[in-house]
XYZ file of C-alpha atoms in Angstrom:
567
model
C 0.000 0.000 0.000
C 1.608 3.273 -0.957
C 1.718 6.125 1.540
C -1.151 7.996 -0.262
C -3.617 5.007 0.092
C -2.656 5.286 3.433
C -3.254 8.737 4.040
C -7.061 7.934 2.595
C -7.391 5.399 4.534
C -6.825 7.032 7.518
C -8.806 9.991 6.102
C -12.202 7.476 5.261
C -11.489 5.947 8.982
C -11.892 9.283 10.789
C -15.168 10.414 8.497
C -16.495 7.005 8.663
C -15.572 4.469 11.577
C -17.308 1.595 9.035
C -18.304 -1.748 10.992
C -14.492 -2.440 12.061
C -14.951 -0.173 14.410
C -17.853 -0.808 16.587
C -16.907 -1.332 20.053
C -19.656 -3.704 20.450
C -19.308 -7.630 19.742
C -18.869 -10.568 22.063
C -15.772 -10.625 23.402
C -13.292 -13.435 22.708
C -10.947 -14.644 25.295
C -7.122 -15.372 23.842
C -4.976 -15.940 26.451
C -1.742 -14.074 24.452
C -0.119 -11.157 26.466
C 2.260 -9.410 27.779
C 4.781 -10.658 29.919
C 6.843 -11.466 33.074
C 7.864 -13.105 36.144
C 9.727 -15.826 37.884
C 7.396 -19.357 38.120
C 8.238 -19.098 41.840
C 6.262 -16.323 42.487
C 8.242 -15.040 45.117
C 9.712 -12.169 46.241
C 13.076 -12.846 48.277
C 15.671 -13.312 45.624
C 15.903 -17.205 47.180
C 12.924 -17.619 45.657
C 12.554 -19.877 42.476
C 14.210 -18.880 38.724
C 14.109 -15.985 37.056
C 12.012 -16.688 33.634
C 9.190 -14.810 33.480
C 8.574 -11.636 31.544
C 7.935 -8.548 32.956
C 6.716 -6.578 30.072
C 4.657 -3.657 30.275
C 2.010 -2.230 27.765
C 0.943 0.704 28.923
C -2.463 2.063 26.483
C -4.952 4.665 28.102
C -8.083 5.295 25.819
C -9.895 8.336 25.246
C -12.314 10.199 22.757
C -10.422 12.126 20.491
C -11.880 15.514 19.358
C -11.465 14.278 15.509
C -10.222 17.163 13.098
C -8.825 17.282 9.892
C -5.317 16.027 8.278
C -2.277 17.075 10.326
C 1.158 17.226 8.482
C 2.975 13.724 8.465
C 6.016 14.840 10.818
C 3.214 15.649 13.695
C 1.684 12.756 13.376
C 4.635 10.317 13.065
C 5.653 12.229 16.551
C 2.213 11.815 18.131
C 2.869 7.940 16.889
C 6.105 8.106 18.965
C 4.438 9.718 22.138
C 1.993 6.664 22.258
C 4.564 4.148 21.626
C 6.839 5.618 24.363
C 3.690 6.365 27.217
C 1.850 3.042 26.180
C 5.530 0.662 26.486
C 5.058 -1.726 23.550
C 1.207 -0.992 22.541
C -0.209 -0.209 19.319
C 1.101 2.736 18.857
C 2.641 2.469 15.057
C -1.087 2.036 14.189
C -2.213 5.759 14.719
C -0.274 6.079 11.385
C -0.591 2.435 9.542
C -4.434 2.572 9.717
C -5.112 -0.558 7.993
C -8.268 -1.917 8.352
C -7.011 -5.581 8.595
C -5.065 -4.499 12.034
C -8.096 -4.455 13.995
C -8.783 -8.227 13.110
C -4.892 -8.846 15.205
C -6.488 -7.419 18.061
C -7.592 -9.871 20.713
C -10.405 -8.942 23.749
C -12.005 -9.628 26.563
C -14.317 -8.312 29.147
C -13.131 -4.730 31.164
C -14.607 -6.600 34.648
C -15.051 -10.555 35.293
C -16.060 -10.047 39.164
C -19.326 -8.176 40.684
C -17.452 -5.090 42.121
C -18.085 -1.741 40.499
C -16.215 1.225 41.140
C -18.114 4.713 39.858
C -16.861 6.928 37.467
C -14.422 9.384 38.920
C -16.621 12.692 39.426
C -15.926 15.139 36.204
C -13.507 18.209 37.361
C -14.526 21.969 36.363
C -14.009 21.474 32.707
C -15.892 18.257 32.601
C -12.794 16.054 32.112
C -12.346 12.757 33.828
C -8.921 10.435 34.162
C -8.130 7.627 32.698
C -6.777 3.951 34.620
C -5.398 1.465 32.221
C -4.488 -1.778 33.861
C -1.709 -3.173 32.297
C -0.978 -6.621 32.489
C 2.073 -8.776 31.639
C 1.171 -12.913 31.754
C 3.822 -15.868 32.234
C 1.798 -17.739 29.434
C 3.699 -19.808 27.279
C 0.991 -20.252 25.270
C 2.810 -20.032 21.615
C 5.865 -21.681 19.898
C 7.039 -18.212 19.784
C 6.486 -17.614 23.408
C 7.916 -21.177 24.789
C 10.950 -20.275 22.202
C 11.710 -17.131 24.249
C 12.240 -19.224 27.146
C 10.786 -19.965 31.201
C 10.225 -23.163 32.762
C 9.288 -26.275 31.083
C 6.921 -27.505 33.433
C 4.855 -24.466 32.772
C 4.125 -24.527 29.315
C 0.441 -24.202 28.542
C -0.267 -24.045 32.213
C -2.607 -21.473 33.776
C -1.040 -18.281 33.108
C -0.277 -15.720 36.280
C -0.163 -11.962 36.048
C 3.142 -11.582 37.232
C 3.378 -7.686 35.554
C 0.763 -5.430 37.181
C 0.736 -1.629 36.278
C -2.205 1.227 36.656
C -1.574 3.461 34.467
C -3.290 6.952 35.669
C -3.886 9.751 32.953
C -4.795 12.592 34.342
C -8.640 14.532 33.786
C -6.522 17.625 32.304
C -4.281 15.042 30.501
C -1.387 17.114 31.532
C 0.405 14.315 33.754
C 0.477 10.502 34.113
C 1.179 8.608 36.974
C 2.069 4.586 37.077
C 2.108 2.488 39.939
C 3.308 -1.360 39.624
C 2.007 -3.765 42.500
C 4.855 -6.587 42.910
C 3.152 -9.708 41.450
C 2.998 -11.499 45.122
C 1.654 -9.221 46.559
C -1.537 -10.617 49.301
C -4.751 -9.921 47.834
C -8.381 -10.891 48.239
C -8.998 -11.809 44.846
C -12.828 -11.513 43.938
C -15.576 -14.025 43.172
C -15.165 -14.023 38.877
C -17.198 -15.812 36.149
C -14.640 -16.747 33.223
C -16.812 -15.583 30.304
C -15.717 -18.079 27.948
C -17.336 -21.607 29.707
C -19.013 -19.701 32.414
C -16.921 -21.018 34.929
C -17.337 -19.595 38.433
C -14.072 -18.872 40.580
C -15.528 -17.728 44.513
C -13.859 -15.134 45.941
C -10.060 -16.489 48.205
C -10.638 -17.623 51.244
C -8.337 -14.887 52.664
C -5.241 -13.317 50.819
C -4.051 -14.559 47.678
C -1.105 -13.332 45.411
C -2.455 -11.463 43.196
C -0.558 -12.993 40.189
C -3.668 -15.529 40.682
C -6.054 -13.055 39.095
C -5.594 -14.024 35.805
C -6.402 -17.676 36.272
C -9.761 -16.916 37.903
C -10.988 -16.301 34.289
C -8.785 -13.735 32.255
C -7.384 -10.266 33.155
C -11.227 -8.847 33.723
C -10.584 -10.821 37.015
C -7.499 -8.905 37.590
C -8.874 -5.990 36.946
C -11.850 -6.743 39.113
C -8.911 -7.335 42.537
C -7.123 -3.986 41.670
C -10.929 -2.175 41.980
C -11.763 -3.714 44.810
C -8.199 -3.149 46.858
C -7.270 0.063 45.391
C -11.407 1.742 44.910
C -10.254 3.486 41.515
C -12.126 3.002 38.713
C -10.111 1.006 35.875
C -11.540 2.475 32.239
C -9.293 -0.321 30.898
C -6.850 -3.065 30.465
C -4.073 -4.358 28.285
C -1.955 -7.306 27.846
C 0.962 -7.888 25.399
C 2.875 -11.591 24.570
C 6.281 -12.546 24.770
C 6.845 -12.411 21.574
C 5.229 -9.516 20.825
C 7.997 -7.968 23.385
C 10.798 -8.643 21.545
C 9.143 -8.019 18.404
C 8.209 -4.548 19.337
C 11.610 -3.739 20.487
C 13.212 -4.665 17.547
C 10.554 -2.948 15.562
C 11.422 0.651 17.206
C 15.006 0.473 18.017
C 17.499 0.531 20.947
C 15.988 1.845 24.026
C 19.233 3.001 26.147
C 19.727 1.597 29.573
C 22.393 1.977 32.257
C 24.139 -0.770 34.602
C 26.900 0.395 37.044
C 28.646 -2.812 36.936
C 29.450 -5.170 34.316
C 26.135 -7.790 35.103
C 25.293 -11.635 34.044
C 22.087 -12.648 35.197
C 22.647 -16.242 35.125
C 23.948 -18.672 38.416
C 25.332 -21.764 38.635
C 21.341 -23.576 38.747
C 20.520 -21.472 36.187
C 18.321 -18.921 37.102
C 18.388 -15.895 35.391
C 17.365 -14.117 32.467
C 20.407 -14.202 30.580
C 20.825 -10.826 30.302
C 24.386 -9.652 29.810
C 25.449 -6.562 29.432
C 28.848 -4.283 29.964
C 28.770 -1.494 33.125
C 27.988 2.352 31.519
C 24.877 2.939 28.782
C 24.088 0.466 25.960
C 20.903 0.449 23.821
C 18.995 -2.662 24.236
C 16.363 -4.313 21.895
C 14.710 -7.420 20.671
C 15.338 -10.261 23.163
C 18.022 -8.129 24.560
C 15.119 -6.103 25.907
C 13.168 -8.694 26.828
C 16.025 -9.891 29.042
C 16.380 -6.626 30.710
C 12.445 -6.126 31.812
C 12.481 -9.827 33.019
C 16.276 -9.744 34.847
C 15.804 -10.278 38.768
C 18.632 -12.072 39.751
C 21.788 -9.881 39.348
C 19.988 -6.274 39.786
C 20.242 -5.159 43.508
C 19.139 -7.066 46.206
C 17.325 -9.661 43.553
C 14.030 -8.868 44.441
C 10.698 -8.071 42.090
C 11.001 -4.229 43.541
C 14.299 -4.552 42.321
C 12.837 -5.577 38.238
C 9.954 -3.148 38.684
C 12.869 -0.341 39.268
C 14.150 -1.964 36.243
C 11.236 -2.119 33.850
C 10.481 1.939 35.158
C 13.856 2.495 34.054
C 13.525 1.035 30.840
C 9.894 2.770 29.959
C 10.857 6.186 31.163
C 14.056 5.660 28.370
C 11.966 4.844 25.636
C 9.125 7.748 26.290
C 12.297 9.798 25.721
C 14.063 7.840 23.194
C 10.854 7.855 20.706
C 9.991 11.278 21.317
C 13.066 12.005 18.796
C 13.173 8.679 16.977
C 14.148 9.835 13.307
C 13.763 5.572 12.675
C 10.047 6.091 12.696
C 10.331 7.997 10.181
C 10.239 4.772 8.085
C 6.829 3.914 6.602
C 8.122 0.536 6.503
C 9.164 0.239 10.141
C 5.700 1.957 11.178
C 3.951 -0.743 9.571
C 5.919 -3.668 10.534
C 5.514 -2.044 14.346
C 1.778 -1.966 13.978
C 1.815 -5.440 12.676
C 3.393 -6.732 15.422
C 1.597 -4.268 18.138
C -2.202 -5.600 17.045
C -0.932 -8.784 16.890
C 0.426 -8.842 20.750
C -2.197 -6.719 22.102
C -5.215 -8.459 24.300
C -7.382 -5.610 25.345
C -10.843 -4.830 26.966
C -13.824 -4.164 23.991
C -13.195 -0.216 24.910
C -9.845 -0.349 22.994
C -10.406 -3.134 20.395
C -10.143 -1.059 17.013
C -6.686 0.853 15.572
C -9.178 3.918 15.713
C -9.762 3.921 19.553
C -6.070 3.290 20.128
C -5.312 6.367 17.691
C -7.734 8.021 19.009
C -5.369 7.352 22.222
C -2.738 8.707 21.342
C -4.058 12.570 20.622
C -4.434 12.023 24.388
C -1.052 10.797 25.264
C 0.802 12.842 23.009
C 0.313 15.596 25.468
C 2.227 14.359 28.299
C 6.093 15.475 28.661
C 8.566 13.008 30.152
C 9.146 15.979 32.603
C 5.266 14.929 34.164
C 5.399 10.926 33.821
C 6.021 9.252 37.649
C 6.725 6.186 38.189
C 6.281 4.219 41.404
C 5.991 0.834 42.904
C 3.272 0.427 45.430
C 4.995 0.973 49.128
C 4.553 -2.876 50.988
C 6.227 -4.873 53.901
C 6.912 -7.909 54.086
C 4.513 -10.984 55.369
C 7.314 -14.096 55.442
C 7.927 -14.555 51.581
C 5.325 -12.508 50.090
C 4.193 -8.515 50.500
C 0.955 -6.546 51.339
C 0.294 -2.981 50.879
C 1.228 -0.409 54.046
C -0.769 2.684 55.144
C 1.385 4.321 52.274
C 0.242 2.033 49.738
C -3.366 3.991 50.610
C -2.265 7.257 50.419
C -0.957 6.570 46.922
C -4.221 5.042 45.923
C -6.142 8.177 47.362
C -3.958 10.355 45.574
C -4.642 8.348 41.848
C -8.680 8.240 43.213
C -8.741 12.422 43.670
C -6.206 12.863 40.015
C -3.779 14.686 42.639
C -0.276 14.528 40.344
C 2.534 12.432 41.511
C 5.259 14.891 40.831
C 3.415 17.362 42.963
C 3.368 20.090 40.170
C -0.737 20.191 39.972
C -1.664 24.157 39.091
C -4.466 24.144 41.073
C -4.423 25.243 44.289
C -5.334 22.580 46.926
C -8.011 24.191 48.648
C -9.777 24.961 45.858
C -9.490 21.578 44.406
C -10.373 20.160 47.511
C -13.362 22.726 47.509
C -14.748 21.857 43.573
C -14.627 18.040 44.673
C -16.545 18.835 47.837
C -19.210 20.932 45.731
C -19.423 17.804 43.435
C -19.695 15.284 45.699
C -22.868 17.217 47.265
C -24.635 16.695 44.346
C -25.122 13.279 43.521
C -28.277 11.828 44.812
C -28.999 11.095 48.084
C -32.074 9.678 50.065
C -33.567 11.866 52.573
C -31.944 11.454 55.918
C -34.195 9.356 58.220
C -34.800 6.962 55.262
C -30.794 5.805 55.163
C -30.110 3.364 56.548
C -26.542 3.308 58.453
C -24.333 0.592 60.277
C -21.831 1.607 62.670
C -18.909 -0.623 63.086
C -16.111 0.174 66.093
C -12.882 -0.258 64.187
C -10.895 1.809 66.705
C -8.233 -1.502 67.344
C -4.570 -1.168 66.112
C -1.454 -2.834 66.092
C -0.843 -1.263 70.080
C -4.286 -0.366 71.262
C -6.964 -2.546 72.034
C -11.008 -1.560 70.599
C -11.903 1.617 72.274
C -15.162 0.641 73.976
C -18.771 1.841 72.840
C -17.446 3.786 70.082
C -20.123 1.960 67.797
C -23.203 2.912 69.861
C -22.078 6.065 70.684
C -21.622 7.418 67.104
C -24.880 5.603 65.859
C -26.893 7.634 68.536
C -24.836 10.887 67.569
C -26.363 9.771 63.932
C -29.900 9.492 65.188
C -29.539 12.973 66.780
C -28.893 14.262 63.403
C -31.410 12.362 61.767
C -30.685 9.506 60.399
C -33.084 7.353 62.003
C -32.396 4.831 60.771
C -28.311 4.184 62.231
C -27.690 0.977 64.081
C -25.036 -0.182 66.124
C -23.035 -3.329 65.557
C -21.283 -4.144 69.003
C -20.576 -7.395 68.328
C -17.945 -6.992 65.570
C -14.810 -5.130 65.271
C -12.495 -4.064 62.959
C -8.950 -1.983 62.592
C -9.487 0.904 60.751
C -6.832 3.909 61.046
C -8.815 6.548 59.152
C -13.014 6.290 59.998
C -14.149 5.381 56.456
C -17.675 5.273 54.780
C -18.322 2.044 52.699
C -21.132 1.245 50.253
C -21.988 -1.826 48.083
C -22.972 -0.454 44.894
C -22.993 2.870 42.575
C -26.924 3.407 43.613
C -26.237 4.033 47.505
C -23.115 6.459 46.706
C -24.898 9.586 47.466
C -26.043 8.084 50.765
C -22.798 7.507 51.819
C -21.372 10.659 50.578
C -24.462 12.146 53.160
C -23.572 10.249 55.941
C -19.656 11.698 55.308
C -21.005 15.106 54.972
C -23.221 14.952 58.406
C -20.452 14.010 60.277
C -17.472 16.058 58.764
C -15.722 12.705 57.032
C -13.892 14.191 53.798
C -15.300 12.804 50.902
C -11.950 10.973 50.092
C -13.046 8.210 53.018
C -15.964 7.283 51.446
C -15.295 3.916 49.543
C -17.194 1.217 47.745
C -16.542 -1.978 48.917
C -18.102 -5.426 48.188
C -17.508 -6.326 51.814
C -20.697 -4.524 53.054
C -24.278 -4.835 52.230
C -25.038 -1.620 53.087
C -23.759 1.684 54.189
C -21.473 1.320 56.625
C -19.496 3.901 58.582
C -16.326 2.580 60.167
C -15.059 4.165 63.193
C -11.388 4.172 62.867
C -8.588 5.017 65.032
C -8.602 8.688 64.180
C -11.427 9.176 66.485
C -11.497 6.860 69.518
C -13.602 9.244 72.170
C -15.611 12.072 71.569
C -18.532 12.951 69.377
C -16.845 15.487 66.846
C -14.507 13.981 64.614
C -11.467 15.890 63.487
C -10.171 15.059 59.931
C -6.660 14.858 60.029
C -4.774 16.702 57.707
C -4.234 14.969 54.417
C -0.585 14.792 52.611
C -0.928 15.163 49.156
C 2.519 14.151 48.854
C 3.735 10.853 47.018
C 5.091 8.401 49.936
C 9.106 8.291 49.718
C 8.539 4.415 49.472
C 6.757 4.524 46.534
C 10.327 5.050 45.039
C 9.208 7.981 42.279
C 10.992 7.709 39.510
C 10.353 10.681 36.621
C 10.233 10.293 33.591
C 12.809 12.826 32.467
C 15.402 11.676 34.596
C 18.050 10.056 31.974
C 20.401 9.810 35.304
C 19.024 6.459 36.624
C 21.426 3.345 36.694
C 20.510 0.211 38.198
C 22.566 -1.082 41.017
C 24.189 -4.884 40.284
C 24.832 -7.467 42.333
C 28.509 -8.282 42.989
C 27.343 -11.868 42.632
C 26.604 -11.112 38.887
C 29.189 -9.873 37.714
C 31.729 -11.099 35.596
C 34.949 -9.690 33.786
């Protein structure tokens, strides 16, 4: 096809979408992705060998405002801006807009489980952000995949989600934020349906690692765990394969990395990824790429935090590195690249045409290196595996309210705080003595015991204001270090944003959770006597242990093991 067939096709897709491009359909679950992880699933660096993938694709849709044909240099540079923000998408594909790419493109339901998060409340301008899940799978599914390498003993097994990343676009679309969530991390992993053979997976009997997800029916389950732990709303979710990794890779060029030792990540039982590589900065690509976003033993203390510092590394090079790509200047490597993109990508029906994902990257295209952050949710240790910490929340909050990572918002913080109190007023609410409230004491924590009667006390402080309808549990208790609001579903969100208001509770504490029937306000540690509760004053900073990375800085070098090292 010759560039000016292309140029009309691209020209006919944005007048007329054409039956390609209905988001509607049944969606079909392939189990091809994107990428990672030991088969040990652990996190110590004793634990099991290193031959997993962890591959990110980072895609964030949104409605692009159309308009007419843009010179070829722009676009080929919006092209780059997606390639570089999404990490091994479909970017290419915002310029190779043949119609034959959507057919590559594999789907599968946004949400397998029953928990719903609402929509984000629109800011001033009537913007909302955008969550991408993006998942990378230890599926060895393919002879191209198995070729790549991994344990034997897992090929065609059930696949795990050992990459996890939210990618959060913000309502403005002038920043992005990413957290990763280490793939052991102790979850309670939701009740999912798999919607291919109907298949019902009940929700863990406790905490799970959260690698499990993907098994409990495809990544809708995944995203369904990340909803129900983190209360953001995920818009959607993308995988990319093995192979599609390295093919990508090759397809754009070296993406520069750094080492400060020479590094080998191989040992005498072979674990490792193979990766080898000379100390200073070298341009990796293909399977040399691969190596690096999979490497755990040999890069600091051999730990998945240590390959998610890795894998931030590598996509905060390429966002750079492709913002100034002259290589995709090359018709011929643009189309090979969107070839191979479509063909790796597994994505949610929201993002299943090349229009939606060029429609994409008008949004993406926005967002300088300078306002990317990168972080890897704070957690502690429980014996070999993780769980999120009281930071881990505060980073969630801050991705719930679209407060910036890099702490560069514009807007003032009282006033923002103000707009999303305004909002919050407004959605619909029963009148007061026909809500119906629990109280739950959830005063306990890890050095005091329950403060007594807290439950009854604030349920009759509720029935002074009105509600008539609060109750008192006093036989349970929880630990709670912030007094929350919960509700079940989208329908009782104005009750519970009420029941908040009455009692002073910022609107940030009220949560949906699948864990209650009903509104529920949890008394937390913040207010253990009394009957006025005093907010404490919320840091909207990022938590040092989230280990922010930003996007611009080309200083980063990862720290190797002496153990790895050769010369």
């Amino acid at each position: 096809m010759t560039q000016r067939a292309v140029r009309e096709t691209l020209r006919d897709e944005r007048r007329d979408p054409g039956p390609d491009d209905d988001p509607a359909g049944v969606p079909a679950d392939d189990g091809e992705h994107a990428a990672s992880g030991d088969d040990d699933g652990g996190t110590p660096p004793s634990d099991g060998d290193d031959d997993g993938i962890p591959a990110s694709g980072e895609d964030a849709p949104a409605p692009d405002s159309g308009g007419g044909r843009r010179p070829r240099r722009r676009m080929l540079k919006w092209v780059a801006a997606v390639l570089a923000l999404v990490l091994l998408g479909a970017a290419g594909a915002g310029y190779v807009y043949y119609r034959h790419l959507n057919g590559n493109i594999k789907q599968n339901p946004l949400n397998l489980g029953d928990h719903k998060v609402a929509e984000p409340t629109p800011n001033a301008a009537g913007q909302t952000p955008l969550n991408i899940l993006l998942i990378g799978s230890d599926a060895r599914d393919s002879k191209a995949n198995q070729d790549l390498g991994g344990a034997r003993e897992t090929f065609g097994s059930t696949p795990l989600a050992d990459v996890q990343m939210l990618l959060h676009l913000s309502a403005d679309r002038t920043n992005m934020s990413v957290i990763s969530m280490p793939r052991d991390t102790l979850v309670r992993i939701p009740k999912c349906t798999d919607p291919e053979d109907g298949t019902v997976y009940e929700a863990s009997n406790g905490r799970t690692m959260t690698n499990q997800s993907l098994g409990h029916g495809g990544p809708g389950c995944t995203v369904a765990t990340w909803q129900e732990l983190t209360g953001i709303h995920i818009d959607h979710f993308v995988m990319v394969d093995f192979a599609g990794v390295v093919a990508m890779a090759d397809a754009v060029g070296g993406v520069p990395v750094c080492v400060d030792a020479n590094i080998l990540s191989r040992d005498s039982q072979g674990h490792g990824s193979g990766l080898k590589l000379p100390e200073g900065t070298h341009p990796v690509k293909g399977e040399q790429a691969l190596q690096w976003l999979r490497t755990r033993y040999g890069f600091e203390d051999g730990s998945d935090l240590a390959r998610a510092k890795a894998q931030h590394m590598y996509m905060n090079s390429l966002a750079r590195e492709l913002r100034e790509n002259a290589d995709l200047s090359n018709p011929n490597k643009l189309r090979r690249l969107a070839e191979e993109a479509t063909r790796a990508l597994t994505v949610d029906p929201g993002l299943d045409t090349v229009k939606k994902l060029y429609d994409l990257s008008n949004e993406l295209r926005r967002v300088d290196p300078e306002r990317i952050t990168m972080t890897t949710m704070p957690n502690r240790y429980v014996g070999a595996r993780v769980e999120p910490t009281e930071d881990a929340e505060q980073l969630f909050r801050l991705v719930r309210e679209d407060i910036a990572l890099d702490g560069k918002d514009e807007e003032p913080a009282a006033e923002a705080a103000k707009e999303k109190k305004s909002a919050a007023s407004a959605e619909p609410a029963a009148p007061d003595d026909r809500i119906a409230v629990q109280v739950v004491n959830g005063t306990r924590t890890d050095t005091l015991g329950t403060a007594s009667g807290r439950a009854s006390t604030v349920a009759g402080l509720l029935q002074e204001k009105g509600f008539t309808g609060a109750t008192a549990d006093t036989v349970g208790s929880l630990s709670e270090r912030l007094t929350l609001v919960r509700y079940p579903s989208a329908d009782l969100k104005g009750d519970a944003l009420r029941v908040a208001e009455a009692l002073g509770v910022p609107a940030s504490s009220v949560r949906q959770s699948t864990d209650v029937s009903g509104v529920t306000l949890v008394v937390g540690a913040d207010w253990r006597e009394g009957t006025a509760y005093e907010a404490p004053e919320q840091d909207d900073t990022t938590p040092e242990s989230a280990k922010a990375l930003n996007g611009a800085d080309d200083s980063a070098c990862m720290k190797v093991d002496p153990a790895y090292t050769w010369s």
